[in-house]
mmCIF file of C-alpha atoms in Angstrom:
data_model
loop_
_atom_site.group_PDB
_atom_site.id
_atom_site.type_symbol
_atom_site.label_atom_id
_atom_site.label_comp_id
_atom_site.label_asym_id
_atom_site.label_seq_id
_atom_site.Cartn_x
_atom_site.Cartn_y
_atom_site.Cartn_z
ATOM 1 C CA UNK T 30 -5.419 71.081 148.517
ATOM 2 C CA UNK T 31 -2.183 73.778 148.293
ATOM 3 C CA UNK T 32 -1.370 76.045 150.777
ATOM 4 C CA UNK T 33 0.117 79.190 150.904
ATOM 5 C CA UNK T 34 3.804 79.877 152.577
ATOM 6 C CA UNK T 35 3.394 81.268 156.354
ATOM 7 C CA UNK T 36 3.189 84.756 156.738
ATOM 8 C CA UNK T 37 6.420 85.913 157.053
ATOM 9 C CA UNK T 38 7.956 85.102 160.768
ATOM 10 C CA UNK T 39 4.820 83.219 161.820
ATOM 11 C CA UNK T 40 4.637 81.264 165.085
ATOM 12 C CA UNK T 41 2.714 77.918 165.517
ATOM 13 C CA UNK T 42 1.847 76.188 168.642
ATOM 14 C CA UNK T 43 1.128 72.365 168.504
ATOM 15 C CA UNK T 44 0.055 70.302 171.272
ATOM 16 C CA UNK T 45 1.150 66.633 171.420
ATOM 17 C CA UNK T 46 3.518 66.840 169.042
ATOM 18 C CA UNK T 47 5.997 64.373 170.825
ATOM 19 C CA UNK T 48 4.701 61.664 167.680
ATOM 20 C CA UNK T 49 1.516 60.794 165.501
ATOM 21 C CA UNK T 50 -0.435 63.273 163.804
ATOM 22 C CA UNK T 51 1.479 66.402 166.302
ATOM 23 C CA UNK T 52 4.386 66.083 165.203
ATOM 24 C CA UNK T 53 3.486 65.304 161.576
ATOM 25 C CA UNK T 54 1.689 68.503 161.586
ATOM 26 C CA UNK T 55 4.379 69.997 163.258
ATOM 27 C CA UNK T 56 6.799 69.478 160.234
ATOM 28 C CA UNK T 57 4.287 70.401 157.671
ATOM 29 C CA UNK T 58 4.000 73.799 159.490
ATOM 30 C CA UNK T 59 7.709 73.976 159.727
ATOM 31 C CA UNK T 60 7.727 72.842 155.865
ATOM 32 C CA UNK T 61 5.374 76.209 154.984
ATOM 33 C CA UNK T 62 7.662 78.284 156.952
ATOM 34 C CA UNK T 63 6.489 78.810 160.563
ATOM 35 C CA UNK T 64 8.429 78.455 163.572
ATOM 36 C CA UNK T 65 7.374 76.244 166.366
ATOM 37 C CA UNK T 66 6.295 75.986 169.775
ATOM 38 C CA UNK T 67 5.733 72.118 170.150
ATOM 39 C CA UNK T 68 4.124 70.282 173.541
ATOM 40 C CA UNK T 69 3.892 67.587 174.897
ATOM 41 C CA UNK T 70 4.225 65.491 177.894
ATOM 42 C CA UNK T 71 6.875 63.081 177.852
ATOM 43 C CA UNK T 72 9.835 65.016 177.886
ATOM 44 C CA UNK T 73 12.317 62.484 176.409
ATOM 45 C CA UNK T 74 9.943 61.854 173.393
ATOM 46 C CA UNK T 75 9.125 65.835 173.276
ATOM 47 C CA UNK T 76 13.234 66.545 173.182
ATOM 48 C CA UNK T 77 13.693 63.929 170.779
ATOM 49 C CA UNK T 78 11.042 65.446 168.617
ATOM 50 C CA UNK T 79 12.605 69.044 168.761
ATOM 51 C CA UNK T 80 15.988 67.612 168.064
ATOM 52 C CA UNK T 81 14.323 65.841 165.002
ATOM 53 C CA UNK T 82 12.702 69.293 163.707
ATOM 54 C CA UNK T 83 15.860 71.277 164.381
ATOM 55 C CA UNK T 84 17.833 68.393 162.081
ATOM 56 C CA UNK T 85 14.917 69.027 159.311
ATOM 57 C CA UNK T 86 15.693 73.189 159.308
ATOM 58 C CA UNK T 87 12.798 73.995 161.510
ATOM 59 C CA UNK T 88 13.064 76.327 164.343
ATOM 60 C CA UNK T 89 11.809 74.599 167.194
ATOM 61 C CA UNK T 90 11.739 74.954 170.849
ATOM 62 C CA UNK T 91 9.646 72.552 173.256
ATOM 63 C CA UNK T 92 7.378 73.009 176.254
ATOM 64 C CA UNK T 93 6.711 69.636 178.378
ATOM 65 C CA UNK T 94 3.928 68.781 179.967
ATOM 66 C CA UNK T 95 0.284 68.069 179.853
ATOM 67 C CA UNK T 96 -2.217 70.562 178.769
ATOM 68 C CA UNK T 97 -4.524 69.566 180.944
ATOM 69 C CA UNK T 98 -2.468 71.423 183.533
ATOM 70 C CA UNK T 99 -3.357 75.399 183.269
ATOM 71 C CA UNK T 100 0.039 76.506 184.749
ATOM 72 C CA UNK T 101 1.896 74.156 181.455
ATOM 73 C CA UNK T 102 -0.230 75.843 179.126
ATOM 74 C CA UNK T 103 0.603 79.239 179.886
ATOM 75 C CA UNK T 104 4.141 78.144 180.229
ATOM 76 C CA UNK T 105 3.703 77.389 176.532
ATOM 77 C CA UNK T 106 2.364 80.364 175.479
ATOM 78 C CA UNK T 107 4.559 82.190 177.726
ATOM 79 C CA UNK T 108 7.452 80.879 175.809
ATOM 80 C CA UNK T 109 6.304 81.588 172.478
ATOM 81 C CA UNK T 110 6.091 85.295 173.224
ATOM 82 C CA UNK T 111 9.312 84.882 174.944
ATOM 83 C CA UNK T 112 11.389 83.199 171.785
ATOM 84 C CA UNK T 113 9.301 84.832 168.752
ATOM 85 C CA UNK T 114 7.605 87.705 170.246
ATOM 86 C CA UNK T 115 4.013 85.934 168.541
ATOM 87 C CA UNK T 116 1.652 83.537 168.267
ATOM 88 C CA UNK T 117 -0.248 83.435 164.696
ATOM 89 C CA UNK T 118 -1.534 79.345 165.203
ATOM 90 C CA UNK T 119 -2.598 77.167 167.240
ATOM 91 C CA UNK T 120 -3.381 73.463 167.021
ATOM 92 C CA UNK T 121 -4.982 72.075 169.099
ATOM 93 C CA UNK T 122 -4.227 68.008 168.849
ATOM 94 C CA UNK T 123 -3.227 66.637 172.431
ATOM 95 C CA UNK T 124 -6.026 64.316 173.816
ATOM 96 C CA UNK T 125 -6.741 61.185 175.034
ATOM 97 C CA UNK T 126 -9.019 58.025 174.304
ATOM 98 C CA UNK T 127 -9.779 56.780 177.653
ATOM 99 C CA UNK T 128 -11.403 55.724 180.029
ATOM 100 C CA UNK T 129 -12.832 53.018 177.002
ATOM 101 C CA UNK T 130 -15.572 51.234 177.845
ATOM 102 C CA UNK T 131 -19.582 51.266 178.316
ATOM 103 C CA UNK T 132 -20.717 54.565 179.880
ATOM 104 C CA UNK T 133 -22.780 52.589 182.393
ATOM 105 C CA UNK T 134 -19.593 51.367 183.713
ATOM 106 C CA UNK T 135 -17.566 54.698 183.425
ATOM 107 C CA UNK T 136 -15.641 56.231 186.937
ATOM 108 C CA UNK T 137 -16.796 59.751 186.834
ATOM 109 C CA UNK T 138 -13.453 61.594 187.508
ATOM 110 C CA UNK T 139 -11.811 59.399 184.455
ATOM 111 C CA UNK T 140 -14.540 61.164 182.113
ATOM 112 C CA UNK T 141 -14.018 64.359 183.817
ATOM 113 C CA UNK T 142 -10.585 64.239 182.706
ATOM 114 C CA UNK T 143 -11.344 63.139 179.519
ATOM 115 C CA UNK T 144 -13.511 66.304 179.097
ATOM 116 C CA UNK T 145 -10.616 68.323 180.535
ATOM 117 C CA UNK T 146 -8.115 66.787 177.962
ATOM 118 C CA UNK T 147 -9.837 66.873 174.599
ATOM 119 C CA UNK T 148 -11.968 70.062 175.250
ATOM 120 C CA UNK T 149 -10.931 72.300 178.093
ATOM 121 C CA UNK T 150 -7.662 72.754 177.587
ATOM 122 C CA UNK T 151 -8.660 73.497 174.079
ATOM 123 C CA UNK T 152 -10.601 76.913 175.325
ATOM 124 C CA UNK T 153 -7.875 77.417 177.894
ATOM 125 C CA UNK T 154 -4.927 77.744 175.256
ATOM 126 C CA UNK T 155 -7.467 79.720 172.887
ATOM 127 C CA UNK T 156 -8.163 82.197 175.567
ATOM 128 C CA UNK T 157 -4.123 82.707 176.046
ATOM 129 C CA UNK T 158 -3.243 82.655 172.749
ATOM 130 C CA UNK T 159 -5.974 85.781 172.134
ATOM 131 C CA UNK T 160 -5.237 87.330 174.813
ATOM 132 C CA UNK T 161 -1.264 87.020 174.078
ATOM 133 C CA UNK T 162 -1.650 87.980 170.117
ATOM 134 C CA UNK T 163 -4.460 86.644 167.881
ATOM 135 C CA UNK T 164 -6.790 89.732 169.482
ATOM 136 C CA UNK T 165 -5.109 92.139 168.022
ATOM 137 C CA UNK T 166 -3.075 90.595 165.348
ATOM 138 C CA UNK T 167 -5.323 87.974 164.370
ATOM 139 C CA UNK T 168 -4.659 84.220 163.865
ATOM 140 C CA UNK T 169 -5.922 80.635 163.174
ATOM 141 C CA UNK T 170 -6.843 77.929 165.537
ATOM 142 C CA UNK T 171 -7.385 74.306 164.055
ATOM 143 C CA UNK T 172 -9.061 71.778 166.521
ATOM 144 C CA UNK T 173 -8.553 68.111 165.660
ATOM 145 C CA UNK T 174 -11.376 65.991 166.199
ATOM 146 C CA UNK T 175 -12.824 62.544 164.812
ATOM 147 C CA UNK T 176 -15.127 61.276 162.206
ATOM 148 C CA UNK T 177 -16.557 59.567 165.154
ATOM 149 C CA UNK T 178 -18.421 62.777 166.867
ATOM 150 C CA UNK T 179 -20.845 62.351 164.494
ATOM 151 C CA UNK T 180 -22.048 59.234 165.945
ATOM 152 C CA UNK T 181 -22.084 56.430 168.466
ATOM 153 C CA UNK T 182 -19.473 53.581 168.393
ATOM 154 C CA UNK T 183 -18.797 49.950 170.908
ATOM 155 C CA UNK T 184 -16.781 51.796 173.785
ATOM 156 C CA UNK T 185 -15.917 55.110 172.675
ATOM 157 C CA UNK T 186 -18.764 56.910 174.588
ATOM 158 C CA UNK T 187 -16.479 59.189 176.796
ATOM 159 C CA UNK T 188 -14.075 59.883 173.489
ATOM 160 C CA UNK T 189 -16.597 60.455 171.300
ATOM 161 C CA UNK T 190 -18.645 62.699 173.104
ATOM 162 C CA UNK T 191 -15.855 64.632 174.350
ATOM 163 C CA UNK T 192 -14.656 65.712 170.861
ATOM 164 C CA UNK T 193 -18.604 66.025 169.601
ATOM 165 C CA UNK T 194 -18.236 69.093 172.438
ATOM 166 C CA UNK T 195 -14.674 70.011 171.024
ATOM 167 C CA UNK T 196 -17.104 70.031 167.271
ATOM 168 C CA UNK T 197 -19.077 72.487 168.692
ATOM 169 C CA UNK T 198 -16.527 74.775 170.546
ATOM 170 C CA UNK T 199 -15.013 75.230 167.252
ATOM 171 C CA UNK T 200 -18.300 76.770 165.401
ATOM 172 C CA UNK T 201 -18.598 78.619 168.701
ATOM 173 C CA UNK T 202 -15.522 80.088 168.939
ATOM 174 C CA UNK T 203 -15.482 80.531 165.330
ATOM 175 C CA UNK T 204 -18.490 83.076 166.036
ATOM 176 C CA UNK T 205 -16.963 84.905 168.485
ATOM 177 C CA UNK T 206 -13.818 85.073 167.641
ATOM 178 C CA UNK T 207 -14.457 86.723 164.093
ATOM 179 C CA UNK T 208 -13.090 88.283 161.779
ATOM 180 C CA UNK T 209 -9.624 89.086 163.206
ATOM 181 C CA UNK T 210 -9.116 84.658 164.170
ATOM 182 C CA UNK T 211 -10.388 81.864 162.078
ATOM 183 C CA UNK T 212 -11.401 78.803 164.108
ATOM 184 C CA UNK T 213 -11.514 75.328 162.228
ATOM 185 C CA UNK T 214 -11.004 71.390 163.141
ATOM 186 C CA UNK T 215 -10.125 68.702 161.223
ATOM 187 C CA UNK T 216 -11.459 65.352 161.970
ATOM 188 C CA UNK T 217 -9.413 62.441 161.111
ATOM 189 C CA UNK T 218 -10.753 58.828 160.434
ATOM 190 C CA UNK T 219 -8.726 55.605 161.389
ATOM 191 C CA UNK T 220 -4.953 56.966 161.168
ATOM 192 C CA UNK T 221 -1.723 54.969 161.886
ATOM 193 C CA UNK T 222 -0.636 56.289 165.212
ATOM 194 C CA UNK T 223 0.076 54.518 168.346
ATOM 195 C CA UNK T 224 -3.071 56.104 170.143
ATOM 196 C CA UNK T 225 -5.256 54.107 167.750
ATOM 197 C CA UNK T 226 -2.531 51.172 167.437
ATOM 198 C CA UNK T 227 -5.205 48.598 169.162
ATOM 199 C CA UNK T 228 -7.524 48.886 166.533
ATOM 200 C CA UNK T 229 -5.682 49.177 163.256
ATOM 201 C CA UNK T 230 -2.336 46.494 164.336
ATOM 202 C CA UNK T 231 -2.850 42.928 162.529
ATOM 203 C CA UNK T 232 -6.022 44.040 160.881
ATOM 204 C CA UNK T 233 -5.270 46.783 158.926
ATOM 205 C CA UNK T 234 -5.567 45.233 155.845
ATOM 206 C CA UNK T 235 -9.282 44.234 156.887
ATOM 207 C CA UNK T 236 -9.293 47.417 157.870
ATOM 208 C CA UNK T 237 -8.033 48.760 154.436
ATOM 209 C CA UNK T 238 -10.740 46.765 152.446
ATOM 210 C CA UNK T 239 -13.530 48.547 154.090
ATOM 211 C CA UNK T 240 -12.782 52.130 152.937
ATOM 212 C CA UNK T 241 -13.563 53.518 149.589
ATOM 213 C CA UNK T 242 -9.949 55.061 149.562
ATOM 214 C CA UNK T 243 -8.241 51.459 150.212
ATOM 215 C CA UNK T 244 -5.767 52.753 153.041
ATOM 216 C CA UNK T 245 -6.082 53.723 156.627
ATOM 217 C CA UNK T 246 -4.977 57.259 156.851
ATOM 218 C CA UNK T 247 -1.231 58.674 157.970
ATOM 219 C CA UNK T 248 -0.777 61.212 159.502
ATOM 220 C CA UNK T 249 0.807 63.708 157.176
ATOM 221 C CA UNK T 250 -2.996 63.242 156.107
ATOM 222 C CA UNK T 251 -3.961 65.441 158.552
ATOM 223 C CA UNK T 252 -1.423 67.568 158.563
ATOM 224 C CA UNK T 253 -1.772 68.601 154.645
ATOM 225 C CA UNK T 254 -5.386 69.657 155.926
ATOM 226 C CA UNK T 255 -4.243 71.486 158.895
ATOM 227 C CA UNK T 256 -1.938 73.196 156.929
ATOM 228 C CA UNK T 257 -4.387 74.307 154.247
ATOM 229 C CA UNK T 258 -6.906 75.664 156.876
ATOM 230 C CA UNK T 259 -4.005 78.017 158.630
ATOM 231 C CA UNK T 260 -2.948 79.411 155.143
ATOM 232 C CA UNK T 261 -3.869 82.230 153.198
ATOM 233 C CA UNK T 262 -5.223 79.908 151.001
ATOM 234 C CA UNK T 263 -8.217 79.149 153.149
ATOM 235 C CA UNK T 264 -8.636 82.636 154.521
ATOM 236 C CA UNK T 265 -12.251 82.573 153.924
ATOM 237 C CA UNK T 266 -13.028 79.529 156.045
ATOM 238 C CA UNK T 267 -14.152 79.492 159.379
ATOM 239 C CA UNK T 268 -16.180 77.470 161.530
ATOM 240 C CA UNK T 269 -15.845 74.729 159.184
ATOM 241 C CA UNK T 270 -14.512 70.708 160.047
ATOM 242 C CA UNK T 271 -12.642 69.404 157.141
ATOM 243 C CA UNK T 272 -12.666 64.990 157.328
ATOM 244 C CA UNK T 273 -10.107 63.136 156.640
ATOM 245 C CA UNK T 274 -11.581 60.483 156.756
ATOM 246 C CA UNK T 275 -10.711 57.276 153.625
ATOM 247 C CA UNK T 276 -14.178 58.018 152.977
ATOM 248 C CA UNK T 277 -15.478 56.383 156.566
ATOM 249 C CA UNK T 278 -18.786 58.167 156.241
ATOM 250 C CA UNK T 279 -19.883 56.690 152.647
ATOM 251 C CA UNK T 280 -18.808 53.344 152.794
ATOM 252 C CA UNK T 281 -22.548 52.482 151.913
ATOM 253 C CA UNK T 282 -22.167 54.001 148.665
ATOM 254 C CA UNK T 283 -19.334 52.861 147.915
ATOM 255 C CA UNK T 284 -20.882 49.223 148.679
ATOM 256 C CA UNK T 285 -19.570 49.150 152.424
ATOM 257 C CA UNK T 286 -22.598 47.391 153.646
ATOM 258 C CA UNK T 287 -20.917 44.800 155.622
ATOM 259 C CA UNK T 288 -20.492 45.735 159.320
ATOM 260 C CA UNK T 289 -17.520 48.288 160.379
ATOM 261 C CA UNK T 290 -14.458 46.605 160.766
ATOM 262 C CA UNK T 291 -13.336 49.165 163.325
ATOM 263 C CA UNK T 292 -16.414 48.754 165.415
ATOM 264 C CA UNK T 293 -15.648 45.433 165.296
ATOM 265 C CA UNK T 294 -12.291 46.166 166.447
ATOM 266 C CA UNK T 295 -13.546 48.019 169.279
ATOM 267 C CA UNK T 296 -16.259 44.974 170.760
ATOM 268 C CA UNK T 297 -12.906 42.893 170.953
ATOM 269 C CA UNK T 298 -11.531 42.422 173.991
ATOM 270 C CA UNK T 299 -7.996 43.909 174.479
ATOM 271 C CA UNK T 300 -6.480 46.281 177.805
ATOM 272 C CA UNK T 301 -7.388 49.647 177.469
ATOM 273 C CA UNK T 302 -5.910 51.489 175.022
#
């Protein structure tokens, strides 16, 4: 999977990109020649994290705070018309994994805010970024997702079926936001970040053994794909979710009949993640 250089002065917003698989795509994007917007909301870790891109050549400027906040998420977008006068990409990665647990137990404004998190805010920065640039200059949006919105997992409900909604946003928006913006996601399998620390630390070689690919992912994983899907090099793909996943989905080919490790993982008992 190659990708193309960035159009020439591109701009690229990235949520949570403080760390994990944000920030990794973040330099990839910066690597292909786009310059940055980066969120998130921590602001030591998000400073830290633009003082890190500036070091690598990238040119960077940060906007903290949640995106689950409207007024932050216009501040973002705000700013990227303010310091590059566009806004060709948008990834959408910030989210969150809680509340964990069985849905029959689940506090009702916890999943609210899940759904707020990992699929509203999502719409929210696609309408601003169209209505800022992509509608009349065009543009990409990349949503990451999960291998796990396909199906059902020990204590994942309100994750999972958050991003299954963020799955279909993407083939919606995809639809309506043809031909001048291509919409795509990426869904990532078990990577090495500290959102999914619980499951993969002091079993990832367990962990490891059950994929066909022998490794849990990283997250420059993800970013290679994200940065294939914004290039030229994918311009006739949209609507489509690219996995990254180790080959998650067929471990049963691949002799995988044992039970999941990761589910496994999950049933254990541990704090909330």
């Amino acid at each position: 999977m190659t990708s193309a250089p960035a159009r020439e002065g591109a701009v690229a917003l990235v949520t949570g990109a403080s760390r994990g698989i944000g920030l990794a795509v973040a330099r990839a994007l910066a690597g292909s020649g786009h310059r940055l917007v980066v969120t998130a909301r921590e602001p030591t870790s998000l400073e830290a994290a633009v003082a890190a891109l500036r070091a690598e050549g990238a040119q960077a400027v940060g906007c903290a705070g949640g995106v689950a906040d409207s007024g932050r998420a216009e501040a973002c977008v705000a700013l990227a018309m303010h310091e590059f006068g566009r806004l060709d990409v948008l990834v959408n990665n910030a989210a969150t994994n809680a509340p964990f647990g069985a849905l029959m137990d689940v506090d009702l404004a916890r999943w609210r805010t899940a759904f707020t998190v990992n699929v509203e805010a999502a719409l929210h920065l696609t309408q601003l970024a169209w209505r800022a640039w992509m509608r009349e200059h065009g543009g990409a949006v990349v949503n990451i997702c999960t291998e796990g919105a396909s199906h059902v997992g020990p204590n994942v409900g309100a994750y999972g079926t958050s991003k299954a909604a963020l799955l279909h946003l993407t083939a919606q928006l995809a639809g309506e936001l043809a031909p001048s913006v291509r919409v795509n996601s990426v869904s990532p399998g078990l990577i090495r970040t500290e959102m999914a620390r619980f499951v993969w630390d002091g079993a990832e070689q367990q962990l490891a053994a059950s994929l066909p690919l022998g490794r849990i992912g990283e997250p420059e994983d993800v970013a290679r794909a994200v940065t294939w899907l914004v290039s030229d090099a994918a311009e006739w793909v949209t609507g489509a979710d690219v996995l990254v996943d180790g080959g998650t989905r067929v471990r049963a080919a691949a002799g995988g009949s044992s039970p999941y490790p990761v589910h496994e993982r999950l049933r254990a008992d541990h704090d909330e993640p």
